[in-house]
PDB file of C-alpha atoms in Angstrom:
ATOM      1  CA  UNK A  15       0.000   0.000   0.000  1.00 81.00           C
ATOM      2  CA  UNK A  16       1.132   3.259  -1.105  1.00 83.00           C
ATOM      3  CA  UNK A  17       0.636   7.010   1.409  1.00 85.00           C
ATOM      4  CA  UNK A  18      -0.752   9.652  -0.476  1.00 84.00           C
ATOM      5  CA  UNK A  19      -2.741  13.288   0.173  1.00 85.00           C
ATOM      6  CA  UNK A  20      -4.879  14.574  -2.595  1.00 85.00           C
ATOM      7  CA  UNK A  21      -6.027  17.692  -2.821  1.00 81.00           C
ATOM      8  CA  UNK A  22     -10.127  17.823  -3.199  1.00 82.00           C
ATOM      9  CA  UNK A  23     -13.125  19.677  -3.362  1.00 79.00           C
ATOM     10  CA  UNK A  24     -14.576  20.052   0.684  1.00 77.00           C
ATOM     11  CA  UNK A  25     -18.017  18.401  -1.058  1.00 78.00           C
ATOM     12  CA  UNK A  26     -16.769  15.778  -2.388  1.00 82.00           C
ATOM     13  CA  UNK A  27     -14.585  14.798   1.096  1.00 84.00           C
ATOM     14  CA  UNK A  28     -17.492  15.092   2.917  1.00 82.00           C
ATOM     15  CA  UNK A  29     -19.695  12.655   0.708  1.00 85.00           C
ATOM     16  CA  UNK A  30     -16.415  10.132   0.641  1.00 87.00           C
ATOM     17  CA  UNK A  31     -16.625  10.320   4.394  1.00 85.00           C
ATOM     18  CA  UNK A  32     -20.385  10.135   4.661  1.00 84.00           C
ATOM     19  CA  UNK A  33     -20.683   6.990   2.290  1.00 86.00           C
ATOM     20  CA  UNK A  34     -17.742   4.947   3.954  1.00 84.00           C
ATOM     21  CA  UNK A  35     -19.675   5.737   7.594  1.00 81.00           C
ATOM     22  CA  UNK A  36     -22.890   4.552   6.323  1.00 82.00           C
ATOM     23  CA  UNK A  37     -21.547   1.478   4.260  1.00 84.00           C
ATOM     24  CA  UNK A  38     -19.124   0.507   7.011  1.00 84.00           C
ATOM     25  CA  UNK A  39     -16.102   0.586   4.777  1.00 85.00           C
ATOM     26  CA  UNK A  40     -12.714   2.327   4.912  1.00 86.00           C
ATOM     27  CA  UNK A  41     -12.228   5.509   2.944  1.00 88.00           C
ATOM     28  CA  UNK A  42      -9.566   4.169   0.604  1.00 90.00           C
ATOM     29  CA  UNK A  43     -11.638   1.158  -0.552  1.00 91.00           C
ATOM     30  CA  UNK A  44     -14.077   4.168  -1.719  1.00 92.00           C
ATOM     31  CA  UNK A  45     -11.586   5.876  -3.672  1.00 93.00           C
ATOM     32  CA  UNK A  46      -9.646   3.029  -4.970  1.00 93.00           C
ATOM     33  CA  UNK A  47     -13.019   1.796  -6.760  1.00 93.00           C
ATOM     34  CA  UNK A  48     -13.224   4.993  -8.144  1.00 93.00           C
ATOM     35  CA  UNK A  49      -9.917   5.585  -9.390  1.00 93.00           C
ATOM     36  CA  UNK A  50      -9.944   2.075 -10.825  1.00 92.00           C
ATOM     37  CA  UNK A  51     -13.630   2.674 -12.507  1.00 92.00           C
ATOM     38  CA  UNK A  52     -11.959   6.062 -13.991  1.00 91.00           C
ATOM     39  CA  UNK A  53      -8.685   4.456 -15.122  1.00 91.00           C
ATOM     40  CA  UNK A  54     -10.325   1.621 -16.819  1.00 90.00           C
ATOM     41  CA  UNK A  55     -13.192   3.795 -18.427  1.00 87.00           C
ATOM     42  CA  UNK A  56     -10.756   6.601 -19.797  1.00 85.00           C
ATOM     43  CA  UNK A  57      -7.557   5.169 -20.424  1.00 82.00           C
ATOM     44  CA  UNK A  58      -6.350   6.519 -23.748  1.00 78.00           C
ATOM     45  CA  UNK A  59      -8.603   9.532 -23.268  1.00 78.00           C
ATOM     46  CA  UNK A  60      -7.442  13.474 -22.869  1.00 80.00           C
ATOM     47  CA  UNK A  61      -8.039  14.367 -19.059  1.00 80.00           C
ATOM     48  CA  UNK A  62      -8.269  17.672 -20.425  1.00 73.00           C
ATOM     49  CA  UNK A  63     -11.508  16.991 -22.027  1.00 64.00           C
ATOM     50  CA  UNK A  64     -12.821  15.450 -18.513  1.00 67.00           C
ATOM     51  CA  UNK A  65     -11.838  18.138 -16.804  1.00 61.00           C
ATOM     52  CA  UNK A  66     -13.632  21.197 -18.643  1.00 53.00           C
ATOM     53  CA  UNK A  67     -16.948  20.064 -17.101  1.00 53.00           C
ATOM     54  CA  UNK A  68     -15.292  19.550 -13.534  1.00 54.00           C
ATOM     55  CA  UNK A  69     -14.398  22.955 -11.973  1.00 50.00           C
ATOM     56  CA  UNK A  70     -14.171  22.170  -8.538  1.00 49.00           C
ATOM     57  CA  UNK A  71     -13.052  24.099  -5.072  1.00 50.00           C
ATOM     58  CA  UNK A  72      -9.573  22.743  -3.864  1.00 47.00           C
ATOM     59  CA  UNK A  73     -10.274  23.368  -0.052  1.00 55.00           C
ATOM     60  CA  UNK A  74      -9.413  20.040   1.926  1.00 70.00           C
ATOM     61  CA  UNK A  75      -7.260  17.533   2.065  1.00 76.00           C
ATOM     62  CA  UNK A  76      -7.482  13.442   2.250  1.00 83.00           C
ATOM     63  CA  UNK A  77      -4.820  11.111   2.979  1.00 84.00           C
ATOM     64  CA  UNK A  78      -5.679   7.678   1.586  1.00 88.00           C
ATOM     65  CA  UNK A  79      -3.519   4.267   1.384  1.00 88.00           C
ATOM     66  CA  UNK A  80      -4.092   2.682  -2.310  1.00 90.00           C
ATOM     67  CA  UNK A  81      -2.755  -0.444  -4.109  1.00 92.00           C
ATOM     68  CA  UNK A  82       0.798   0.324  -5.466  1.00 91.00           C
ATOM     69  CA  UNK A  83      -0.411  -0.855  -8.636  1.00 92.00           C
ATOM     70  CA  UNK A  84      -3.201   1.465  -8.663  1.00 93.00           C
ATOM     71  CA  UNK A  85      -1.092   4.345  -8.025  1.00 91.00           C
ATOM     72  CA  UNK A  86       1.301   3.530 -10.554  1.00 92.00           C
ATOM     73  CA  UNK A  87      -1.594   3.329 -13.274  1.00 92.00           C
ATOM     74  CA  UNK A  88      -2.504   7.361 -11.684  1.00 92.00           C
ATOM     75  CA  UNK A  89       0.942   8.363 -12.270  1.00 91.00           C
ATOM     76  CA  UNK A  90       1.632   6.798 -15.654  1.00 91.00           C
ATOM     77  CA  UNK A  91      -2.066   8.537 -16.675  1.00 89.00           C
ATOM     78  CA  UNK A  92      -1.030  11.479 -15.472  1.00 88.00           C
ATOM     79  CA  UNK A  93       2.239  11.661 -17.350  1.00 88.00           C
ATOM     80  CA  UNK A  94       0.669  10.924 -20.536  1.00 87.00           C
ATOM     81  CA  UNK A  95      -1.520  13.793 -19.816  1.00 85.00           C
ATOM     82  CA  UNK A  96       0.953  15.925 -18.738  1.00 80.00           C
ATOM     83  CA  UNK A  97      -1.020  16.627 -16.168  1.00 77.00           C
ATOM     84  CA  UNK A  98       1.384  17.540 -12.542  1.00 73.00           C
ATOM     85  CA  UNK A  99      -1.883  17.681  -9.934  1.00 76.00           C
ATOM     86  CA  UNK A 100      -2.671  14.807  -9.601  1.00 86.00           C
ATOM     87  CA  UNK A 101      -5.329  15.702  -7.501  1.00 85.00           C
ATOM     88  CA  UNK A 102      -7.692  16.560 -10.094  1.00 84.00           C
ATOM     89  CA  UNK A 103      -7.656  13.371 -11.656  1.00 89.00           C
ATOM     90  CA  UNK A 104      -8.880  12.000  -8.334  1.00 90.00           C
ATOM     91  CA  UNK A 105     -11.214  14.443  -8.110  1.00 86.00           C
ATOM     92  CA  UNK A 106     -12.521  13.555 -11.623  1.00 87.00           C
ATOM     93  CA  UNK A 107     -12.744   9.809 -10.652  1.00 90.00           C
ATOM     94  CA  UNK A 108     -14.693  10.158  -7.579  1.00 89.00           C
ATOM     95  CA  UNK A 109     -17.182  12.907  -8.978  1.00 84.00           C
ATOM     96  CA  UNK A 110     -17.773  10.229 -11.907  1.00 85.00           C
ATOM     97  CA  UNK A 111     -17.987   7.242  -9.277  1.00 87.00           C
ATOM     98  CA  UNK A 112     -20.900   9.217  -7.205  1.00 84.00           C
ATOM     99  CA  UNK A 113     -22.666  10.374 -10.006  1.00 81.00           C
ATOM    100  CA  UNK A 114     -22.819   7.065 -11.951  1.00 80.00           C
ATOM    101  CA  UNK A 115     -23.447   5.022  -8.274  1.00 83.00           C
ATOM    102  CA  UNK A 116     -24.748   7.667  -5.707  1.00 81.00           C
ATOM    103  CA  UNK A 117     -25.968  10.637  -7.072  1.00 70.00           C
ATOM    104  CA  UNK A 118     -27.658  11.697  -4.097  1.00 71.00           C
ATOM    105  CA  UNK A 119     -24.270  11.815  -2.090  1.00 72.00           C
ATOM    106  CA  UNK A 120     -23.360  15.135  -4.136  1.00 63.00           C
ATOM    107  CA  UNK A 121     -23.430  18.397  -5.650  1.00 55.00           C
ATOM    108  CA  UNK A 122     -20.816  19.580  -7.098  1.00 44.00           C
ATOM    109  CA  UNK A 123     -19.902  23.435  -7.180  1.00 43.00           C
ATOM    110  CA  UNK A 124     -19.236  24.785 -10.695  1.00 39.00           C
ATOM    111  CA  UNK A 125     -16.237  27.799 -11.375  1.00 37.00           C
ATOM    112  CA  UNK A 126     -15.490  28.669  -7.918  1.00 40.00           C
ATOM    113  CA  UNK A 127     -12.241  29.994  -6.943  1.00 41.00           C
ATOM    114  CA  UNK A 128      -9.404  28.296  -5.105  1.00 40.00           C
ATOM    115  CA  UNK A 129      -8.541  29.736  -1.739  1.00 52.00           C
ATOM    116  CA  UNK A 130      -5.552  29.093   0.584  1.00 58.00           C
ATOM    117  CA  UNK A 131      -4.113  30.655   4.032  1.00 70.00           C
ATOM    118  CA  UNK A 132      -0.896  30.536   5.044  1.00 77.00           C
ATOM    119  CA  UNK A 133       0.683  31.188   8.324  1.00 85.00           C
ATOM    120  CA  UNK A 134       4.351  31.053   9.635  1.00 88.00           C
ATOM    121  CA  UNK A 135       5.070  28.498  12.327  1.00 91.00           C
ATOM    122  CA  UNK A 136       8.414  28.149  14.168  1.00 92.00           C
ATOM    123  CA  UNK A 137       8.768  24.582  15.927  1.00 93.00           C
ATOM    124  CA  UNK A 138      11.585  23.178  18.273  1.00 91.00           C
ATOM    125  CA  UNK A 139      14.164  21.439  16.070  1.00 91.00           C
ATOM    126  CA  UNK A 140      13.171  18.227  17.075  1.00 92.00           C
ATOM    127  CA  UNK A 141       9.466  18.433  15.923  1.00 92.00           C
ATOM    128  CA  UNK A 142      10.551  20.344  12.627  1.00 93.00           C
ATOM    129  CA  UNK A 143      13.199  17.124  11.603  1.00 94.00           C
ATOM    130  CA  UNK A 144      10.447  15.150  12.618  1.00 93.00           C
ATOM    131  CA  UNK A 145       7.717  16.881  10.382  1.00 93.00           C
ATOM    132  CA  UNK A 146       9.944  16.976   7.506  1.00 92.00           C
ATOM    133  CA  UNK A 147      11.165  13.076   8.106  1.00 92.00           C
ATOM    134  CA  UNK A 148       7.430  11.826   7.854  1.00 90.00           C
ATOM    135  CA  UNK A 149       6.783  14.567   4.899  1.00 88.00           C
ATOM    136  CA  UNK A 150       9.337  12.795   2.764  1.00 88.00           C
ATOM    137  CA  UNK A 151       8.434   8.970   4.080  1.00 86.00           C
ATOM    138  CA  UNK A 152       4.597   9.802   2.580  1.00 81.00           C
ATOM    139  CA  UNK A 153       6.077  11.778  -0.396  1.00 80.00           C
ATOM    140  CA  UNK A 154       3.894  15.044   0.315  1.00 78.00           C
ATOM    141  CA  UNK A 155       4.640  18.526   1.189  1.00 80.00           C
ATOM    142  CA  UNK A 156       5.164  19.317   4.969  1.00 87.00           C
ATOM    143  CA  UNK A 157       1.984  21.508   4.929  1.00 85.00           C
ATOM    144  CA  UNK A 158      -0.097  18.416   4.542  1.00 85.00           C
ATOM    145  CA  UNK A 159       1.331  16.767   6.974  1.00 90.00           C
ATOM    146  CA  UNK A 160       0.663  19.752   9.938  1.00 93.00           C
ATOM    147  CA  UNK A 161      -2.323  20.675   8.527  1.00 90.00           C
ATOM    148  CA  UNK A 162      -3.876  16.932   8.570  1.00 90.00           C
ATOM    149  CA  UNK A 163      -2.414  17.670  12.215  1.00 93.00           C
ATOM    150  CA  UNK A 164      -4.594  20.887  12.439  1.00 94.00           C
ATOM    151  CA  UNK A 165      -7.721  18.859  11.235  1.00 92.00           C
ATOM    152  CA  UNK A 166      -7.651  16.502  13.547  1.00 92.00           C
ATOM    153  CA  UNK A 167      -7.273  18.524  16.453  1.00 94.00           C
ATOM    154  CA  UNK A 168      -9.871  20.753  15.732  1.00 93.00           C
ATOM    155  CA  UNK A 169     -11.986  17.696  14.738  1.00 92.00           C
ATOM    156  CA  UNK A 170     -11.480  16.334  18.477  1.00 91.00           C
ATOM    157  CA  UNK A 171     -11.375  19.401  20.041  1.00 93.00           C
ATOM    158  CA  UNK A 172     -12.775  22.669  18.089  1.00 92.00           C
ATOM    159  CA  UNK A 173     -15.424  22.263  21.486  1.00 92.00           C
ATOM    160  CA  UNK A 174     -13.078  21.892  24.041  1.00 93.00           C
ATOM    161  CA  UNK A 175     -10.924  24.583  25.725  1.00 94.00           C
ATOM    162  CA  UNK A 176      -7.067  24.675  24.890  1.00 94.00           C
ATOM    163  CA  UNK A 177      -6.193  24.608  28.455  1.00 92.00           C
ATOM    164  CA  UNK A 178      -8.097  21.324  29.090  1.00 94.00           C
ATOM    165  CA  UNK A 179      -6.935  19.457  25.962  1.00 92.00           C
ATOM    166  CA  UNK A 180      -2.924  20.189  26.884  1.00 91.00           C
ATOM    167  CA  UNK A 181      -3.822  19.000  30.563  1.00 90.00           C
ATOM    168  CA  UNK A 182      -5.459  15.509  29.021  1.00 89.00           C
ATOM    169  CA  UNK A 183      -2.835  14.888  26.694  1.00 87.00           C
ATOM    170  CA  UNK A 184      -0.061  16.055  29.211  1.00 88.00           C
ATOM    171  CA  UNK A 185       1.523  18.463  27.231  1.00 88.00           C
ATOM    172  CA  UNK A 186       3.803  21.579  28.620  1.00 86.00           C
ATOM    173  CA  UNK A 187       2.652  24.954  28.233  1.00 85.00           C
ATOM    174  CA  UNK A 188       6.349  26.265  27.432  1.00 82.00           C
ATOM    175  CA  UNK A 189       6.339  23.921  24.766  1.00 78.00           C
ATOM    176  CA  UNK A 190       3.440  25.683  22.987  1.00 85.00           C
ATOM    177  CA  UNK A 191       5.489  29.055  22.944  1.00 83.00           C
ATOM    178  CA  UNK A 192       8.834  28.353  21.721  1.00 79.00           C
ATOM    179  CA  UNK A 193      10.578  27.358  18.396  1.00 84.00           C
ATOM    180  CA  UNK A 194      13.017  29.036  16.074  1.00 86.00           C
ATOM    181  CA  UNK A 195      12.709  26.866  12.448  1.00 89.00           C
ATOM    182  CA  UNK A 196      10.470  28.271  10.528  1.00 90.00           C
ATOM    183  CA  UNK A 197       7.834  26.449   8.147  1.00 90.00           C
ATOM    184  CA  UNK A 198       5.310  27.854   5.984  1.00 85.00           C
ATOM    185  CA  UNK A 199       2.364  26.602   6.841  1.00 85.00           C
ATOM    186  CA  UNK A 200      -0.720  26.437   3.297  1.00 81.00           C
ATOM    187  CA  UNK A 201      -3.822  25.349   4.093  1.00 81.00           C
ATOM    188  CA  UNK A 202      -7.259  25.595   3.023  1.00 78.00           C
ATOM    189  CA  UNK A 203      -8.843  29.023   4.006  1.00 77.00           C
ATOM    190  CA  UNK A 204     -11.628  27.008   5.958  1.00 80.00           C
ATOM    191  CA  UNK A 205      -9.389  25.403   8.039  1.00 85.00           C
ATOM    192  CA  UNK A 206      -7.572  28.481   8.875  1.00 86.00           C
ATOM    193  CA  UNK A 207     -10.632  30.367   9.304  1.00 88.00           C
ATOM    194  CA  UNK A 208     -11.218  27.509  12.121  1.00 90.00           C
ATOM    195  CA  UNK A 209      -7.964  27.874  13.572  1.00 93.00           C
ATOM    196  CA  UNK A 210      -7.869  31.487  14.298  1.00 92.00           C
ATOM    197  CA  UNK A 211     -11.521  31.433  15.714  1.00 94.00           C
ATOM    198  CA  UNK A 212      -9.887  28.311  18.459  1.00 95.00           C
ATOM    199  CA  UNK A 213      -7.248  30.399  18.795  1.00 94.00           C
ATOM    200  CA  UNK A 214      -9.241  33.924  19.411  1.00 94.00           C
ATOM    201  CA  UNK A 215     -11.572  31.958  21.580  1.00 94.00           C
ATOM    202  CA  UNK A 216      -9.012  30.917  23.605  1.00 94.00           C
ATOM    203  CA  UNK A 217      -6.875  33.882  24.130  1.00 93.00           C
ATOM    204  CA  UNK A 218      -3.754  32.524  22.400  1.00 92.00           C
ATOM    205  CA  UNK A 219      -2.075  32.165  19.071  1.00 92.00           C
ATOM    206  CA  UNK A 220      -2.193  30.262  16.298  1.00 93.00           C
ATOM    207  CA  UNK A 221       0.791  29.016  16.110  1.00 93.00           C
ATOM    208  CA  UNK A 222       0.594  27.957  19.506  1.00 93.00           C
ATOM    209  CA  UNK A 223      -2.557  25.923  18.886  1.00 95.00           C
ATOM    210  CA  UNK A 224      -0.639  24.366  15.805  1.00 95.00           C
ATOM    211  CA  UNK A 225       2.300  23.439  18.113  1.00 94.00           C
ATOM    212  CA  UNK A 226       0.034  21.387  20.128  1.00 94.00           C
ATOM    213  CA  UNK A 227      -2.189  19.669  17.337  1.00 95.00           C
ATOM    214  CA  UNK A 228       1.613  18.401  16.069  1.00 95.00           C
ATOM    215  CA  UNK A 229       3.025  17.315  19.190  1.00 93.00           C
ATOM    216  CA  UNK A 230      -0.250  15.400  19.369  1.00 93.00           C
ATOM    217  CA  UNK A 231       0.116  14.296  16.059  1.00 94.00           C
ATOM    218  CA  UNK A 232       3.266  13.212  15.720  1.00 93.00           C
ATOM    219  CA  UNK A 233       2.964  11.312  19.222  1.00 90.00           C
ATOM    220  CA  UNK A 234       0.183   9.149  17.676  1.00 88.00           C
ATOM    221  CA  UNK A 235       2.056   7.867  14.991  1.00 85.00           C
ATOM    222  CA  UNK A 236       4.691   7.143  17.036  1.00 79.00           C
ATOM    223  CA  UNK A 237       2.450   4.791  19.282  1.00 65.00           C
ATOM    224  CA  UNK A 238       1.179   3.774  15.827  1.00 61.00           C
ATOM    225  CA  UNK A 239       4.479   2.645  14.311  1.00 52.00           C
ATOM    226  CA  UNK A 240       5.954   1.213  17.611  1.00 47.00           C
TER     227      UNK A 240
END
């Protein structure tokens, strides 16, 4: 099985999401049936003619584990199209997979405009060798990897005070104010929109709210691995 973080429209996350709850599957068996379905269907075919009726809203991301054969059929497809975001060919294959199986899972938004936010966050070197180290083991950017981190904090704990969430998961305070390497930090507007209202509600910063949805990150997949 192959790591990977796409790039898709919020709609057509949510629907993924919604469809693997209610069928009791796991979100990559969803999108591996649709990226096979697509592959088969259009092999030969110009993307670029797909993709004029697809305009879609880049806005979150989803980190899926697919067959390495099926990923090697994405890239080689998206080489002969010359097409670098790869992204939008998933995109393509699940809007075509819920349309042709469960149209009532979407609507999909027509010509809107892609919107990101970044922010500046300085972590302790430690956490920034360890962000890029897992970065380059799943191939992506180090922005996906901290904001998946931001998601799933504020997925937990959007409801939940700061203060009580660093005394559950025994984190220090000083370690939430403090760091001197720099990353760039692009996200989806909505998710940053989320993360400054945490932050404003509780008094702090952003970055200091990102600092703690990493440490909490990264500490899970260490349990994970180990």
């Amino acid at each position: 099985m192959v790591y990977r973080t796409y790039n898709l429209p919020n709609n057509l996350v949510v629907a993924v999401r919604n469809v693997a709850k209610k069928q009791r599957v796991d979100v990559n068996k969803i999108v591996e049936e649709a990226l096979r379905e697509f592959l088969e269907k259009h092999k030969g075919e110009r993307f670029s003619e797909i993709e004029q009726k697809m305009q879609n809203e880049l806005i979150t991301k989803l980190s899926v584990n697919l067959p390495r054969d099926l990923v090697e059929m994405l890239d080689k497809y998206a080489k002969e199209n010359k097409k670098r975001m790869k992204s939008d060919i998933v995109s393509a294959a699940l809007v075509e997979y819920f349309n042709n199986h469960m149209p009532d899972q979407l609507t999909v938004k027509e010509n809107s405009k892609i919107q990101y936010g970044v922010i500046g966050v300085r972590f302790d070197e430690k956490t920034y060798l360890d962000l890029w180290h897992l970065a380059g083991l799943r191939r992506v950017p180090v922005s996906y990897v901290i904001e998946d981190a931001i998601l799933e904090f504020l997925n937990k704990y959007e409801n939940m005070n700061l203060a009580d969430v660093i005394e559950k998961e025994g984190i220090h305070v000083s370690d939430l104010y403090r760091g001197k390497s720099l990353i760039s930090v692009h996200m989806a507007y909505e998710t940053r929109e989320r993360l400054e209202e945490y932050a404003r509600r509780n008094k702090t910063t952003m970055t200091a709210v990102v600092r703690a949805a990493v440490k909490m990150y990264l500490d899970k997949i260490k349990v994970e691995v180990n």
